[in-house]
Short mmCIF file of C-alpha atoms in Angstrom, two decimals:
data_model
loop_
_atom_site.label_atom_id
_atom_site.label_comp_id
_atom_site.label_asym_id
_atom_site.label_seq_id
_atom_site.Cartn_x
_atom_site.Cartn_y
_atom_site.Cartn_z
CA MET A 610 41.96 60.95 50.84
CA THR A 611 38.53 59.59 51.73
CA THR A 612 35.58 61.07 49.86
CA SER A 613 32.85 62.33 52.18
CA MET A 614 29.22 61.26 51.91
CA ARG A 615 28.31 64.82 50.97
CA GLU A 616 30.75 64.79 48.08
CA LEU A 617 29.41 61.44 46.89
CA ARG A 618 25.87 62.81 46.95
CA GLU A 619 26.93 65.85 44.93
CA GLN A 620 28.75 63.61 42.48
CA ALA A 621 25.69 61.39 42.06
CA VAL A 622 23.48 64.43 41.41
CA GLU A 623 25.98 65.66 38.84
CA TYR A 624 26.07 62.29 37.08
CA LEU A 625 22.28 62.16 36.95
CA GLY A 626 22.27 65.62 35.38
CA TRP A 627 24.71 64.46 32.71
CA GLU A 628 22.30 61.64 31.90
CA ASN A 629 19.40 64.13 31.58
CA ARG A 630 17.69 62.67 34.64
CA ASP A 631 15.84 64.64 37.31
CA PRO A 632 17.77 64.11 40.58
CA GLY A 633 14.61 64.92 42.54
CA ARG A 634 13.06 61.65 41.37
CA TYR A 635 15.86 59.51 42.79
CA ASN A 636 16.90 58.32 46.24
CA ILE A 637 20.40 59.81 46.14
CA ASP A 638 21.60 58.13 49.35
CA GLY A 639 20.45 54.76 48.03
CA ILE A 640 22.31 55.26 44.75
CA VAL A 641 25.50 56.28 46.56
CA ARG A 642 25.28 53.30 48.90
CA ASP A 643 24.61 50.67 46.21
CA ALA A 644 26.87 52.09 43.49
CA TRP A 645 29.91 53.30 45.42
CA VAL A 646 29.86 52.39 49.11
CA ASN A 647 28.79 48.75 48.79
CA GLY A 648 29.30 48.49 45.02
CA ASN A 649 32.43 48.58 42.89
CA GLY A 650 31.56 51.83 41.07
CA SER A 651 31.36 50.24 37.61
CA ASP A 652 28.96 51.49 34.94
CA LYS A 653 26.88 48.34 35.38
CA THR A 654 26.63 48.86 39.14
CA TRP A 655 25.76 52.53 38.66
CA LYS A 656 22.98 51.75 36.18
CA ALA A 657 21.52 49.08 38.46
CA ALA A 658 21.54 51.47 41.42
CA VAL A 659 19.92 54.25 39.40
CA GLU A 660 17.16 51.94 38.20
CA LYS A 661 16.57 50.54 41.69
CA HIS A 662 16.24 53.93 43.35
CA TYR A 663 14.09 55.71 40.76
CA ARG A 664 10.86 57.17 42.13
CA ARG A 665 8.33 56.67 39.34
CA PHE A 666 5.65 58.52 41.29
CA MET A 667 5.94 61.37 43.76
CA VAL A 668 3.48 63.47 45.76
CA GLY A 669 2.02 66.11 43.45
CA ASP A 670 2.31 64.03 40.27
CA TRP A 671 -0.74 63.99 38.00
CA VAL A 672 -1.94 60.47 37.29
CA ARG A 673 -4.83 58.66 35.66
CA ILE A 674 -6.90 56.03 37.41
CA ALA A 675 -9.49 53.68 35.90
CA VAL A 676 -12.83 53.45 37.72
CA GLU A 677 -15.39 50.74 36.95
CA VAL A 678 -18.95 52.12 37.04
CA GLU A 679 -22.42 50.75 36.34
CA ASP A 680 -23.49 49.18 33.04
CA GLY A 681 -19.99 47.91 32.34
CA PHE A 682 -18.43 51.32 31.69
CA THR A 683 -14.88 52.25 32.63
CA GLU A 684 -14.15 55.90 33.38
CA HIS A 685 -10.72 57.51 33.30
CA HIS A 686 -10.17 60.08 36.02
CA TYR A 687 -7.20 62.35 36.68
CA GLY A 688 -5.80 63.89 39.82
CA GLN A 689 -2.67 64.58 41.82
CA ILE A 690 -1.10 62.12 44.22
CA GLU A 691 -1.77 63.50 47.71
CA ASN A 692 0.08 60.86 49.75
CA PHE A 693 1.21 57.25 49.70
CA ARG A 694 -0.34 54.31 51.54
CA LYS A 695 0.68 50.86 52.75
CA PRO A 696 -1.15 47.72 51.57
CA ASP A 697 -3.38 48.00 54.66
CA GLY A 698 -4.32 51.58 53.75
CA ASN A 699 -2.29 53.24 56.49
CA PHE A 700 0.24 56.02 55.97
CA TYR A 701 3.98 55.48 55.77
CA ARG A 702 5.88 56.98 58.70
CA ARG A 703 8.92 57.72 56.55
CA ASN A 704 9.77 58.34 52.93
CA VAL A 705 10.06 55.18 50.84
CA THR A 706 11.34 54.81 47.30
CA HIS A 707 8.76 52.22 46.29
CA PRO A 708 5.48 52.73 48.16
CA TYR A 709 2.56 50.38 47.56
CA ALA A 710 -0.36 52.68 46.76
CA ALA A 711 -1.31 56.33 46.28
CA PHE A 712 -4.24 58.40 47.52
CA VAL A 713 -5.81 60.33 44.63
CA HIS A 714 -8.89 62.57 44.72
CA PRO A 715 -10.03 63.36 41.14
CA GLU A 716 -12.56 66.09 40.46
CA TYR A 717 -15.36 63.95 39.02
CA THR A 718 -15.38 60.92 41.30
CA ARG A 719 -14.71 60.04 44.92
CA SER A 720 -11.22 59.64 46.31
CA HIS A 721 -9.41 56.36 45.68
CA VAL A 722 -6.43 54.50 47.11
CA VAL A 723 -4.84 52.89 44.06
CA PRO A 724 -1.84 50.53 43.87
CA LEU A 725 1.03 52.18 42.02
CA ALA A 726 0.97 49.29 39.55
CA ASP A 727 -2.46 50.50 38.39
CA LEU A 728 -1.54 54.17 37.99
CA VAL A 729 -0.68 55.79 34.66
CA GLU A 730 1.26 59.05 34.28
CA GLU A 731 -1.14 61.57 32.74
CA ILE A 732 1.36 62.57 30.05
CA ASN A 733 1.19 59.03 28.62
CA ASP A 734 -2.41 59.65 27.54
CA PHE A 735 -1.46 62.53 25.23
CA GLU A 736 0.55 63.13 22.09
CA ILE A 737 2.37 66.46 22.14
CA VAL A 738 2.98 68.00 18.70
CA THR A 739 5.38 70.94 18.42
CA ASP A 740 5.93 71.17 14.66
CA PHE A 741 4.57 74.59 13.63
CA SER A 742 3.04 73.40 10.37
CA ARG A 743 1.09 70.64 12.14
CA VAL A 744 0.06 72.79 15.10
CA HIS A 745 -1.44 75.43 12.79
CA GLU A 746 -2.64 73.20 9.95
CA GLY A 747 -6.04 74.47 8.82
CA GLY A 748 -5.76 77.55 11.02
CA PRO A 749 -8.33 80.37 10.78
CA GLN A 750 -7.78 82.59 7.75
CA HIS A 751 -8.95 85.69 9.61
CA ASN A 752 -5.94 85.21 11.91
CA TYR A 753 -3.37 84.52 9.17
CA GLY A 754 -3.80 80.77 9.63
CA VAL A 755 -2.59 80.83 13.24
CA TYR A 756 -4.45 79.23 16.16
CA HIS A 757 -4.49 80.92 19.55
CA CYS A 758 -3.67 79.25 22.86
CA MET A 759 -6.76 77.80 24.57
CA GLY A 760 -5.35 78.28 28.08
CA GLY A 761 -6.15 81.00 30.58
CA HIS A 762 -5.19 84.26 28.87
CA GLY A 763 -8.42 86.23 28.78
CA PRO A 764 -9.32 88.16 25.62
CA TYR A 765 -5.78 88.33 24.18
CA PRO A 766 -4.29 84.81 24.03
CA PRO A 767 -0.88 84.31 22.41
CA PRO A 768 -0.33 82.03 19.41
CA ALA A 769 -0.34 78.32 20.18
CA THR A 770 3.01 76.53 20.15
CA VAL A 771 1.89 72.95 20.88
CA MET A 772 -1.00 70.73 19.88
CA VAL A 773 -2.15 68.27 22.54
CA ILE A 774 -3.95 65.18 21.22
CA HIS A 775 -5.86 62.92 23.59
CA LYS A 776 -4.82 59.47 22.37
CA GLY A 777 -7.99 57.66 23.36
CA SER A 778 -10.36 59.97 21.49
CA GLY A 779 -8.31 62.05 19.06
CA GLN A 780 -9.68 65.25 20.63
CA VAL A 781 -7.34 68.23 20.30
CA ARG A 782 -6.39 71.36 22.23
CA ARG A 783 -3.74 73.91 21.33
CA PHE A 784 -1.68 75.70 23.97
CA CYS A 785 1.30 77.98 24.36
CA ASP A 786 4.33 76.54 26.16
CA SER A 787 3.32 77.97 29.55
CA CYS A 788 -0.18 76.46 29.32
CA ASN A 789 0.99 73.00 28.24
CA THR A 790 0.54 71.72 31.78
CA ALA A 791 -0.95 68.61 33.34
CA GLU A 792 -3.91 70.63 34.61
CA TYR A 793 -4.88 71.88 31.15
CA ARG A 794 -4.18 68.54 29.47
CA THR A 795 -6.35 66.64 31.93
CA GLY A 796 -9.06 69.24 31.36
CA LEU A 797 -9.21 67.94 27.79
CA ALA A 798 -9.48 64.36 29.08
CA ASP A 799 -12.26 65.40 31.48
CA GLU A 800 -14.15 66.81 28.49
CA VAL A 801 -13.88 63.40 26.83
CA LEU A 802 -15.24 61.81 30.02
CA MET A 803 -18.27 64.13 29.92
CA TYR A 804 -18.99 63.05 26.34
CA GLN A 805 -19.00 59.43 27.50
CA ARG A 806 -21.36 60.18 30.39
CA ASN A 807 -23.75 62.32 28.38
CA LEU A 808 -23.96 59.84 25.49
CA LYS A 809 -24.27 56.76 27.66
CA GLN A 810 -27.80 55.90 26.49
CA THR A 811 -26.81 55.92 22.82
CA ILE A 812 -23.83 53.70 23.57
CA LEU A 813 -26.02 51.24 25.47
CA GLU A 814 -28.52 51.10 22.60
CA LEU A 815 -25.77 50.26 20.11
CA ARG A 816 -24.35 47.68 22.48
CA ALA A 817 -27.74 45.97 22.69
CA ASP A 818 -28.42 46.11 18.94
CA PRO A 819 -25.43 47.05 16.74
CA ALA A 820 -27.60 46.74 13.62
CA LEU A 821 -29.40 49.97 14.55
CA ILE A 822 -26.58 51.85 12.86
CA THR A 823 -27.31 50.25 9.48
CA GLY A 824 -31.00 51.12 9.35
CA PRO A 825 -32.69 53.05 6.52
CA THR A 826 -31.96 56.68 5.81
CA ALA A 827 -34.58 59.40 5.82
CA ASN A 828 -36.31 60.59 2.66
CA ALA A 829 -33.72 62.49 0.65
CA LEU A 830 -36.25 65.24 -0.05
CA GLU A 831 -36.74 65.89 3.67
CA VAL A 832 -33.39 67.56 4.26
CA TRP A 833 -33.91 68.38 7.93
CA ASP A 834 -35.54 65.08 8.90
CA LYS A 835 -33.21 62.29 9.97
CA SER A 836 -34.10 58.68 10.63
CA PRO A 837 -32.98 57.03 13.90
CA ALA A 838 -30.26 55.22 11.94
CA ASP A 839 -29.07 58.54 10.50
CA GLN A 840 -28.76 59.86 14.03
CA TYR A 841 -26.71 56.84 15.11
CA ARG A 842 -24.44 57.35 12.11
CA ASP A 843 -24.01 61.03 12.96
CA PHE A 844 -23.06 59.96 16.46
CA ALA A 845 -20.49 57.52 15.06
CA ASP A 846 -19.00 60.17 12.76
CA THR A 847 -18.59 62.64 15.62
CA PHE A 848 -17.70 60.34 18.52
CA ALA A 849 -16.02 57.41 16.80
CA TRP A 850 -14.12 56.38 19.94
CA LEU A 851 -17.40 55.79 21.81
CA VAL A 852 -18.99 53.45 19.26
CA PRO A 853 -19.07 49.80 20.46
CA ALA A 854 -16.81 47.61 18.30
CA PRO A 855 -19.60 45.47 16.74
CA ALA A 856 -21.55 48.57 15.71
CA ALA A 857 -18.39 50.21 14.38
CA GLU A 858 -17.68 47.18 12.20
CA LEU A 859 -21.24 47.12 10.85
CA TYR A 860 -21.06 50.84 10.11
CA LYS A 861 -17.80 50.34 8.23
CA GLN A 862 -19.42 47.61 6.10
CA TRP A 863 -22.50 49.80 5.54
CA LYS A 864 -20.38 52.68 4.23
CA GLU A 865 -18.52 50.34 1.89
CA GLN A 866 -21.83 49.07 0.53
CA GLN A 867 -23.07 52.63 0.02
CA ARG A 868 -19.93 53.56 -1.91
CA ALA A 869 -20.21 50.42 -4.04
CA GLY A 870 -23.86 51.16 -4.78
CA ALA A 871 -23.08 54.74 -5.76
CA ALA A 872 -20.36 53.56 -8.13
#
């Protein structure tokens, strides 16, 4: 008895489910054709077909793009894929498994057509921690050591269940399961972007003269008065990921010298 194309599609979807894959991200007809119609149905043929017909990106996916701006800065922007484009910038007239580029319109920059090879899935920029002891480590004592979700819950947020860490900066947000979404995660990344924009002048100054960070401290008796070097060091302590590498290395050496002198 000949198996119908419909049955083969259903079987392929079932197999993908067994492998904990999302069938929606695969060209099912392509898998059926290459694995079973034209192929011999072996495990090797199946795996090759599955890999070939995987859709890494789909319309609606949240992605990160890198945008070069003035003064040698690179900004990371996030948005959803709105459609796919050909190498000449035109639209595809049919669905394709491996399009060339995506049209993305982030919130804090103009729209861009970006080759898929240059896109990054937003989730790759974050570490997701679910261990309760880590999520609530150092939690507020007035709330029994438990952090609340920082999503959209109004005055009565539930306890957080995940801790989202932005890998590039180490900045943290805590959410409940329902708020651990791409939109909220990229909101954290956008906050990091605003730090970079607002502190641009300080970064440029340390680029031009890294030794500024090792300058003299203020008079110890003048508690509220800080020298320019003290201010640069405060900046480095708070926004370590924004400190240019030469200045960061000089600051590291300066701290070691201070510890040695105190000993």
